[in-house]
PDB file of C-alpha atoms in Angstrom:
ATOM      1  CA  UNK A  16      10.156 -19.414  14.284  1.00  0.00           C
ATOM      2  CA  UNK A  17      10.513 -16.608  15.803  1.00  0.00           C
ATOM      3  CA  UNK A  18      12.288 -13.875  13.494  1.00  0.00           C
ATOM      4  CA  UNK A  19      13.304 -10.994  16.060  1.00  0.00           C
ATOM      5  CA  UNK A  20      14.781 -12.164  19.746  1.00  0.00           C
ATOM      6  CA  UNK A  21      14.405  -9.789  22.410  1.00  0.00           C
ATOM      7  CA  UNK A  22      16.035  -9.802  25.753  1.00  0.00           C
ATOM      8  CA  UNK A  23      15.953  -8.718  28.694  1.00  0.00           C
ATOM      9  CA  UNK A  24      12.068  -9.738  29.293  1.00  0.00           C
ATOM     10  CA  UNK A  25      12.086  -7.026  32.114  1.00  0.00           C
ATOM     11  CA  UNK A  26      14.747  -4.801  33.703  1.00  0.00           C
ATOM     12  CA  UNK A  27      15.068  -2.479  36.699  1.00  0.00           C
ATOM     13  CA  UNK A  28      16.937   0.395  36.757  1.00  0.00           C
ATOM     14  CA  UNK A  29      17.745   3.092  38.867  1.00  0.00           C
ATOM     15  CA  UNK A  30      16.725   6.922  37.922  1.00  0.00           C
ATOM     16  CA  UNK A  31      19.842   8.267  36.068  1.00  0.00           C
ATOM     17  CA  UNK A  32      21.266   4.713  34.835  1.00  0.00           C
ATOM     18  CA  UNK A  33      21.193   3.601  31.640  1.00  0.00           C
ATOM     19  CA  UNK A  34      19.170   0.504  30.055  1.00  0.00           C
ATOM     20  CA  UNK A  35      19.575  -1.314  27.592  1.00  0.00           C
ATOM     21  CA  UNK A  36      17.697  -3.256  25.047  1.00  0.00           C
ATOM     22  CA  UNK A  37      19.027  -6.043  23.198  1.00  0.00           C
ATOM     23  CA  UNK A  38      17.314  -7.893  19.525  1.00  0.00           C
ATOM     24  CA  UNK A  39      18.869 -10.584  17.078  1.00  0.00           C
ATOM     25  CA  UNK A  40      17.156 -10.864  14.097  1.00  0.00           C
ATOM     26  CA  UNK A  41      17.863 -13.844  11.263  1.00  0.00           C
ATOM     27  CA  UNK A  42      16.289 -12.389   8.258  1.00  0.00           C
ATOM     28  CA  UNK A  43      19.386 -10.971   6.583  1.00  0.00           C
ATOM     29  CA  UNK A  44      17.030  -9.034   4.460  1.00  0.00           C
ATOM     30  CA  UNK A  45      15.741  -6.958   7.134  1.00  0.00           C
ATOM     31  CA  UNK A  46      16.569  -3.562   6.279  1.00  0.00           C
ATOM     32  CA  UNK A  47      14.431  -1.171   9.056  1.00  0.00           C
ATOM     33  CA  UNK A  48      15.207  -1.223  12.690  1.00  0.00           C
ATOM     34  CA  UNK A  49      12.565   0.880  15.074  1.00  0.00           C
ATOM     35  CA  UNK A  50      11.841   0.694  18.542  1.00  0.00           C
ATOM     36  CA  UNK A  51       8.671   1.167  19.856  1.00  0.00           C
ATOM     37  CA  UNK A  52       7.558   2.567  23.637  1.00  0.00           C
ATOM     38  CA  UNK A  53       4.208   1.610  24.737  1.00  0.00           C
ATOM     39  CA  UNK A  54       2.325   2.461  28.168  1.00  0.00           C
ATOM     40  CA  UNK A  55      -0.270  -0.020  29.422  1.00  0.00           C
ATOM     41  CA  UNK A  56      -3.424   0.825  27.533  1.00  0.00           C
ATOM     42  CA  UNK A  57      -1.853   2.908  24.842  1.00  0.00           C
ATOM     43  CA  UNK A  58      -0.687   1.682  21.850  1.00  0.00           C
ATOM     44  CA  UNK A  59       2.987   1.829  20.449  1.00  0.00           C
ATOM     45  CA  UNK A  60       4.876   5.316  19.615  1.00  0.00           C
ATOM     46  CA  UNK A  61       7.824   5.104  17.671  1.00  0.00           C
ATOM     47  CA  UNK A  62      11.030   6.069  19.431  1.00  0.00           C
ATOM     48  CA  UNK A  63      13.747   5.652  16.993  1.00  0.00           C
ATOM     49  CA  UNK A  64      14.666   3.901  14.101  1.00  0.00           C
ATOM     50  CA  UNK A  65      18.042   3.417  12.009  1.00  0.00           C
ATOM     51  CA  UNK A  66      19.061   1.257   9.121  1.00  0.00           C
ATOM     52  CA  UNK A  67      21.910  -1.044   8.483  1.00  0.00           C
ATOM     53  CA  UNK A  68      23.869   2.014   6.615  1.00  0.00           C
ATOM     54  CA  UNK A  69      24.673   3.552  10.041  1.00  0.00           C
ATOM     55  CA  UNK A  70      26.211   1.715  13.174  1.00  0.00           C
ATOM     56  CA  UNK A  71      24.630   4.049  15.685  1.00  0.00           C
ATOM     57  CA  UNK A  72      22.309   6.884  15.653  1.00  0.00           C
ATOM     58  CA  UNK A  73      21.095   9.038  18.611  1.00  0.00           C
ATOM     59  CA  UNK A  74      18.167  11.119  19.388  1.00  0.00           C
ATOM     60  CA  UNK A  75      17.893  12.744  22.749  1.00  0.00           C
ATOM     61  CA  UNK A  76      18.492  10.025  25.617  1.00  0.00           C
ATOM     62  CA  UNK A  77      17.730   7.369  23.090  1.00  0.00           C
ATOM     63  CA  UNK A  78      20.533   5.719  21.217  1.00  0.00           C
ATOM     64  CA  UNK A  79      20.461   2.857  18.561  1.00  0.00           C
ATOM     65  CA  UNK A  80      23.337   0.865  18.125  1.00  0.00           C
ATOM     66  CA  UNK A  81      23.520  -1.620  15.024  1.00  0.00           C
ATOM     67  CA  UNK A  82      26.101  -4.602  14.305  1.00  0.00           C
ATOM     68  CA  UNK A  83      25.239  -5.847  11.147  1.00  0.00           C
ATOM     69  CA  UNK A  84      27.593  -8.725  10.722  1.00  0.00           C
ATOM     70  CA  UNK A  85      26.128  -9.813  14.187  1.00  0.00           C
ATOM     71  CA  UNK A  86      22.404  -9.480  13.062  1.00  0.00           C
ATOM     72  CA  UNK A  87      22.003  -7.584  16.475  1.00  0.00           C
ATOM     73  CA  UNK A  88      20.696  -3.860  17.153  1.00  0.00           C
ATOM     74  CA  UNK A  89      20.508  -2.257  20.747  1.00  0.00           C
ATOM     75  CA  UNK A  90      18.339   0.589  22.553  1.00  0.00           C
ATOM     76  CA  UNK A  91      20.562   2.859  24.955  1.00  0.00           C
ATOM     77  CA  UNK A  92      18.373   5.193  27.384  1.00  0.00           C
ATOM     78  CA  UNK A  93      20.732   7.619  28.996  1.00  0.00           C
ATOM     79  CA  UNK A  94      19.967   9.201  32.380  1.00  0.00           C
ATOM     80  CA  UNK A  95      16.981   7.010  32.714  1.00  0.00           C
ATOM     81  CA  UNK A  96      13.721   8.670  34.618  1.00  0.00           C
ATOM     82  CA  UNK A  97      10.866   7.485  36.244  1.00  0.00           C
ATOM     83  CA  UNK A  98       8.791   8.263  33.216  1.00  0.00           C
ATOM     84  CA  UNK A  99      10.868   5.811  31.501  1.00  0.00           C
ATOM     85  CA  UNK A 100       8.949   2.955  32.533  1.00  0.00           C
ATOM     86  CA  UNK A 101       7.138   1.388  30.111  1.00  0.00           C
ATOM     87  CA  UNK A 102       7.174  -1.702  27.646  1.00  0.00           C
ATOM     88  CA  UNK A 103       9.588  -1.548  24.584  1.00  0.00           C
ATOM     89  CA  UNK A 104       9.866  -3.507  21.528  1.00  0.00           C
ATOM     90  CA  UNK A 105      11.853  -3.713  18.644  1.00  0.00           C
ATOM     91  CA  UNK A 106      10.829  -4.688  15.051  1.00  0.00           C
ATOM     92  CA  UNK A 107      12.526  -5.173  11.604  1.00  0.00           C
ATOM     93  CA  UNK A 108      10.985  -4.800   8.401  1.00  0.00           C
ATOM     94  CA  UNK A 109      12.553  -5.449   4.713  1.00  0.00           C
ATOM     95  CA  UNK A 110      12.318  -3.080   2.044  1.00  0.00           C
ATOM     96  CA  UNK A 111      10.068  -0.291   1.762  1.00  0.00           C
ATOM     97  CA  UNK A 112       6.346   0.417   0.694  1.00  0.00           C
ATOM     98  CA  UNK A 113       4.450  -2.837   1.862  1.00  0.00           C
ATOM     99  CA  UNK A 114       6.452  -4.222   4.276  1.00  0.00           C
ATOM    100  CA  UNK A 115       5.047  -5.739   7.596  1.00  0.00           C
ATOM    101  CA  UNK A 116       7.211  -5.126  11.014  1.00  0.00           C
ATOM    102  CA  UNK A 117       8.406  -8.194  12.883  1.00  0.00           C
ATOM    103  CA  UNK A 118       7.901  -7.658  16.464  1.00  0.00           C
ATOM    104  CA  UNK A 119      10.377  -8.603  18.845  1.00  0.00           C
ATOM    105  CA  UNK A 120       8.361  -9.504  22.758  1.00  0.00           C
ATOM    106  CA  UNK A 121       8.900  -7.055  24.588  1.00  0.00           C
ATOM    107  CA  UNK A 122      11.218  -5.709  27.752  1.00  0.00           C
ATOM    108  CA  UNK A 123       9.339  -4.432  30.157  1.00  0.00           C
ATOM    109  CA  UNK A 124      11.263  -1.645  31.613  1.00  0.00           C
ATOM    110  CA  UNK A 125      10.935  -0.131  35.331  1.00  0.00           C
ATOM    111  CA  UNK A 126      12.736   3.010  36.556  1.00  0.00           C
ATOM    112  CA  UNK A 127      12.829   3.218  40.356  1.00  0.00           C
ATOM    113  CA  UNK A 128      12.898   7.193  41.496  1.00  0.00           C
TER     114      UNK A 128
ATOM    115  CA  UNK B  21       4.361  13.353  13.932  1.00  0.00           C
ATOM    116  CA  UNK B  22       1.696  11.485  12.347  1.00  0.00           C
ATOM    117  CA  UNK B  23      -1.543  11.013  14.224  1.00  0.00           C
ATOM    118  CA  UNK B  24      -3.651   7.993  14.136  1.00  0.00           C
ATOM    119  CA  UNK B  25      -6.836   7.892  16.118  1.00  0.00           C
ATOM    120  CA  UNK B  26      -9.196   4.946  17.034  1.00  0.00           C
ATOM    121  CA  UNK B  27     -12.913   4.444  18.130  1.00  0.00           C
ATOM    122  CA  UNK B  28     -14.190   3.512  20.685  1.00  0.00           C
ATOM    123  CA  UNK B  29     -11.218   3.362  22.915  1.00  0.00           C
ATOM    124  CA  UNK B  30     -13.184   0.024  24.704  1.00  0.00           C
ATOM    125  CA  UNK B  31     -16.438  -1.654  24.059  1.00  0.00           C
ATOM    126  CA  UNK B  32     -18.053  -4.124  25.811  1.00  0.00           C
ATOM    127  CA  UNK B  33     -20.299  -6.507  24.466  1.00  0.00           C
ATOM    128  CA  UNK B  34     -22.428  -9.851  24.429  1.00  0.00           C
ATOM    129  CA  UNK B  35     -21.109 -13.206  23.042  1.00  0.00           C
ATOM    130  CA  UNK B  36     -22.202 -13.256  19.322  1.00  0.00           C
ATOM    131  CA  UNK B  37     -22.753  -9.135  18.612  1.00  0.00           C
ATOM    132  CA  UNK B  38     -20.603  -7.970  16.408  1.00  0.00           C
ATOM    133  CA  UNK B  39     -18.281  -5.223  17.085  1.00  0.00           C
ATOM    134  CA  UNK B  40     -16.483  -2.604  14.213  1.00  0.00           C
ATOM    135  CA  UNK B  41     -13.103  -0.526  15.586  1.00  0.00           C
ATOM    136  CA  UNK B  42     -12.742   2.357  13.507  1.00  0.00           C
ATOM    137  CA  UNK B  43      -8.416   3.811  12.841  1.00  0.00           C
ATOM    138  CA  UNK B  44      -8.331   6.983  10.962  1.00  0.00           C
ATOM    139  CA  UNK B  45      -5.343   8.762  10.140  1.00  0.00           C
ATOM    140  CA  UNK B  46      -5.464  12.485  10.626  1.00  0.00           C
ATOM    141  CA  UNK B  47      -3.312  14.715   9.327  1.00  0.00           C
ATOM    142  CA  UNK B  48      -2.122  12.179   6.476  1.00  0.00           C
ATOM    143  CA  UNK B  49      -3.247  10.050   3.932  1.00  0.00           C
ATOM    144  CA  UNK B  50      -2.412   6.288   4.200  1.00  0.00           C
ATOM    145  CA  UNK B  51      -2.929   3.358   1.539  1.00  0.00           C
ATOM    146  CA  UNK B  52      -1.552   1.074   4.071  1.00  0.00           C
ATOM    147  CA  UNK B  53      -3.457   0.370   7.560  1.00  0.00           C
ATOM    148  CA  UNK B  54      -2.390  -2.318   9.780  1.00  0.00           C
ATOM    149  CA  UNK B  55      -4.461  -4.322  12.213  1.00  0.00           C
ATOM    150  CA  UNK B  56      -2.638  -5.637  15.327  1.00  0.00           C
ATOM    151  CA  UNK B  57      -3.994  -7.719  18.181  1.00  0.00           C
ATOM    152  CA  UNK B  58      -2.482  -7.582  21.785  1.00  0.00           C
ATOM    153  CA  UNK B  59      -2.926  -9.936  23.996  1.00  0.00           C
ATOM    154  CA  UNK B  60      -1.621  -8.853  28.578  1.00  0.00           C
ATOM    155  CA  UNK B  61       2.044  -8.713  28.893  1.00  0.00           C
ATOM    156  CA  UNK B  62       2.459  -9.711  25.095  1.00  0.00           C
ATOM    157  CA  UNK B  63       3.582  -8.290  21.592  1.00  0.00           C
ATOM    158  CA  UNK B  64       1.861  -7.253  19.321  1.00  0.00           C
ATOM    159  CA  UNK B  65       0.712  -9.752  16.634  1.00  0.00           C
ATOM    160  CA  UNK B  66      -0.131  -8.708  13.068  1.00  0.00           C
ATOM    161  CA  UNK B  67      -4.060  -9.826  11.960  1.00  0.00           C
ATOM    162  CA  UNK B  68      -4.024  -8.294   8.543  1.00  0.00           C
ATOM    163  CA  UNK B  69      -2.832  -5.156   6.197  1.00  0.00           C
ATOM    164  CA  UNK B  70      -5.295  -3.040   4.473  1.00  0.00           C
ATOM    165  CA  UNK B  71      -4.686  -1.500   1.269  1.00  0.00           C
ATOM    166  CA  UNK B  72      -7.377   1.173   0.358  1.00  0.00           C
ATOM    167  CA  UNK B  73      -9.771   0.487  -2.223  1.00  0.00           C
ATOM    168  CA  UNK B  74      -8.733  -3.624  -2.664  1.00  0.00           C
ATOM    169  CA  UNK B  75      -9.074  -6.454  -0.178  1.00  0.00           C
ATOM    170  CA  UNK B  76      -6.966  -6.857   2.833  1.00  0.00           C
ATOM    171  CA  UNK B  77      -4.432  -9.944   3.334  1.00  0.00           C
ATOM    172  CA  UNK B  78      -4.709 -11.656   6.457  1.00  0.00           C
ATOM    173  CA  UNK B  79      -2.383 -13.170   8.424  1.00  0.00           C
ATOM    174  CA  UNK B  80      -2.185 -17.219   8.798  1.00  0.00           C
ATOM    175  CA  UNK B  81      -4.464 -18.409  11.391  1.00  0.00           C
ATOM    176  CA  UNK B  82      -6.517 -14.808  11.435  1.00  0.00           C
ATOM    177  CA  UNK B  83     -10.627 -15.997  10.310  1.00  0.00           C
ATOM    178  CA  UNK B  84     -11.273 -13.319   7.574  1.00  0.00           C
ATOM    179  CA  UNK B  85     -14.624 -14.133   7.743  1.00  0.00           C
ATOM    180  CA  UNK B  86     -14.712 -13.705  11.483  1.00  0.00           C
ATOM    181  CA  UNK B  87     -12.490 -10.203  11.359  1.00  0.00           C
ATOM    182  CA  UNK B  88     -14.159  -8.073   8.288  1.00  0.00           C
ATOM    183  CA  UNK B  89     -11.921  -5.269   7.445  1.00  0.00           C
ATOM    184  CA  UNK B  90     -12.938  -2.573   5.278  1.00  0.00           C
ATOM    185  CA  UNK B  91     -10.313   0.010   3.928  1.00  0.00           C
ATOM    186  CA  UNK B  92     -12.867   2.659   1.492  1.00  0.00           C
ATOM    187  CA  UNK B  93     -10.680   5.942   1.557  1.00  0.00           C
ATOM    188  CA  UNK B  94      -7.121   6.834   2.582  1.00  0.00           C
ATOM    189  CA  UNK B  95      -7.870   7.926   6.081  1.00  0.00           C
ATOM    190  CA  UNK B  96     -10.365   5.458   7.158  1.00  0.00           C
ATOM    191  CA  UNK B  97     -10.272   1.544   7.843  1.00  0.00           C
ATOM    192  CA  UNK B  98     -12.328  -0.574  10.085  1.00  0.00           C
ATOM    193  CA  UNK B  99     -12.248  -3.758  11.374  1.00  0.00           C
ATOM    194  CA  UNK B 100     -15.749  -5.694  12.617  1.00  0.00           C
ATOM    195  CA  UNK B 101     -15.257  -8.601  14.796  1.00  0.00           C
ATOM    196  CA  UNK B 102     -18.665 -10.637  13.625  1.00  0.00           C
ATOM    197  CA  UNK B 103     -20.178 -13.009  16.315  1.00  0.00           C
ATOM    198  CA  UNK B 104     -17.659 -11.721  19.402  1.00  0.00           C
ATOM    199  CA  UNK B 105     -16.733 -14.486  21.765  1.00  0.00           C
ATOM    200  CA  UNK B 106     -15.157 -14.067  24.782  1.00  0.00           C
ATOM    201  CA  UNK B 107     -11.747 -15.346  23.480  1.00  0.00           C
ATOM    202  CA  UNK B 108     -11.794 -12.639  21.089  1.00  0.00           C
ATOM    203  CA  UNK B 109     -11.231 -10.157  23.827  1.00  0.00           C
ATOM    204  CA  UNK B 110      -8.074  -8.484  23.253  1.00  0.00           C
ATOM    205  CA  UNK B 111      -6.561  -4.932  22.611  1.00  0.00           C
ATOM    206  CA  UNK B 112      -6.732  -4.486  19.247  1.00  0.00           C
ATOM    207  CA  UNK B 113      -4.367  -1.242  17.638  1.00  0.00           C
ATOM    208  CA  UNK B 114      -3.796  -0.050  14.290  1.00  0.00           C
ATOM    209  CA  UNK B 115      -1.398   1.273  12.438  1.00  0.00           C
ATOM    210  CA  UNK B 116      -1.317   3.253   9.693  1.00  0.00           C
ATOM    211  CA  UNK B 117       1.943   3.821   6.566  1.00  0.00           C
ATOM    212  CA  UNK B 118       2.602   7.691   6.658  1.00  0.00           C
ATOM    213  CA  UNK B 119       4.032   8.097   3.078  1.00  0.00           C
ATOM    214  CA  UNK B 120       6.707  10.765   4.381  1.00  0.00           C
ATOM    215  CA  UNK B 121       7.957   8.780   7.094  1.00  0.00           C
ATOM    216  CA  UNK B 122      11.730   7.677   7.410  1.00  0.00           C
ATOM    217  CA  UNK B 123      12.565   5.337   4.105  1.00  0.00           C
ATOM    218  CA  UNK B 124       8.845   4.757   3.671  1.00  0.00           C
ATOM    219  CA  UNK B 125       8.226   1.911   6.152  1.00  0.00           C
ATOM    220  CA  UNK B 126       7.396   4.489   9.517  1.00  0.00           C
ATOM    221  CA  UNK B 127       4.190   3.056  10.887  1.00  0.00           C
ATOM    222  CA  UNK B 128       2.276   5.223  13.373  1.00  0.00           C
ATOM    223  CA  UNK B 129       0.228   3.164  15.995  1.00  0.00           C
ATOM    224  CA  UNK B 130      -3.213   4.298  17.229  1.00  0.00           C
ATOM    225  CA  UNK B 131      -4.280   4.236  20.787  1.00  0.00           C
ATOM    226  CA  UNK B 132      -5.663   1.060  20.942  1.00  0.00           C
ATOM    227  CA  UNK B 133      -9.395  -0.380  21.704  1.00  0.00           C
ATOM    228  CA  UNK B 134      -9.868  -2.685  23.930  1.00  0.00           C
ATOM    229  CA  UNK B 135     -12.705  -5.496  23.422  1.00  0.00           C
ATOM    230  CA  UNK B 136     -13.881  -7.201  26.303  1.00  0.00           C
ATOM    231  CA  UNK B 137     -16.847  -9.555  25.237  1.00  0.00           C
ATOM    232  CA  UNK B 138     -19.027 -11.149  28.206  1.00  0.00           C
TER     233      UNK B 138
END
């Protein structure tokens, strides 16, 4: 069962649009809501994170947006550039100290100049 | 941020050597490392969680006998993979709790090693 649904799989936009990221989680206990960029061969880097408390938060280009009676959260890039493209994943974790993230699959994201 | 390094970056080795992937964190302490195993175009899937100085808790399916993980101070864990197969090639990443992250739960990712066994 897969706990965190991620869509699009992969998504082309053009330099100065903006993408977005979908995820639908079940776990109602989910409390933490990062996304994660990640170039091939590097691992993860976390971009932003928000909990349910807060219905958006923004950082830069990068904006989280979080509906909590629809168990969904979104990733806004503004002004999108080539240096953009890259895989990005959400996750959801519940509670603090020894929680585990749930990993959503992935959109692959490509920025065309 | 946080900064969490791994080593070797990739290693490439026989069928049945065994392999150990260090993850250090550097400019924190962490009682929490994770161990993460990627396989092309795919997420990431959790192997096991290392708390320092007890034993770590795998994941369902993950051999714990196969995948040794050692967690001896607050900067340091390892993982071994003992008698490497060629399906145990992978990208393996860890991650490591920094205490003063957002609400406690910010994991920092190192760079990833990838395993190729021939």
């Amino acid at each position: 069962q897969q706990q965190v649904k991620q869509s699009p799989q992969s998504l082309i936009v053009q330099k100065g649009g903006i993408s977005i990221k979908n995820c639908a989680y079940e776990n109602t206990a989910f409390d933490y809501f990062p996304w994660y960029q990640q170039f091939p061969g590097k691992g993860p880097a976390l971009l932003i994170a928000i909990r349910p408390d807060v219905s958006e938060k923004k950082e830069g280009r990068f904006t989280i947006s979080f509906n909590k009676s629809a168990k969904q959260f979104s990733l806004h890039i503004m002004d999108s550039q080539p240096g953009d493209s890259a895989t990005y994943f959400c996750a959801a974790s519940k509670g603090s100290g020894y929680s585990t993230l749930t990993f959503g699959k992935g959109t692959m994201l490509l920025v065309s100049p | 941020g946080a900064v969490v390094s791994q080593h070797p970056s990739w290693v490439i080795c026989k069928s049945g050597t065994s392999v150990k992937i260090e993850c250090r964190s550097l400019d924190f302490q962490a009682t929490t490392m994770f161990w993460y195993r990627q396989f092309p175009k795919q997420s990431l899937m959790l192997m096991a969680t290392s708390n320092e100085g007890s034993k770590a808790t795998y994941e369902q399916g993950v051999e714990k006998d196969k995948f040794l993980i050692n967690h001896a101070s607050l900067t340091l864990s390892t993982l071994t993979v003992t008698s490497a197969h060629p399906e145990d090639s992978s990208f393996y990443i860890c991650s490591a709790r920094s205490p003063g992250g957002a609400g406690g739960d910010t994991q920092y990712f190192g760079p990833g090693t990838r395993l190729t066994v021939l």
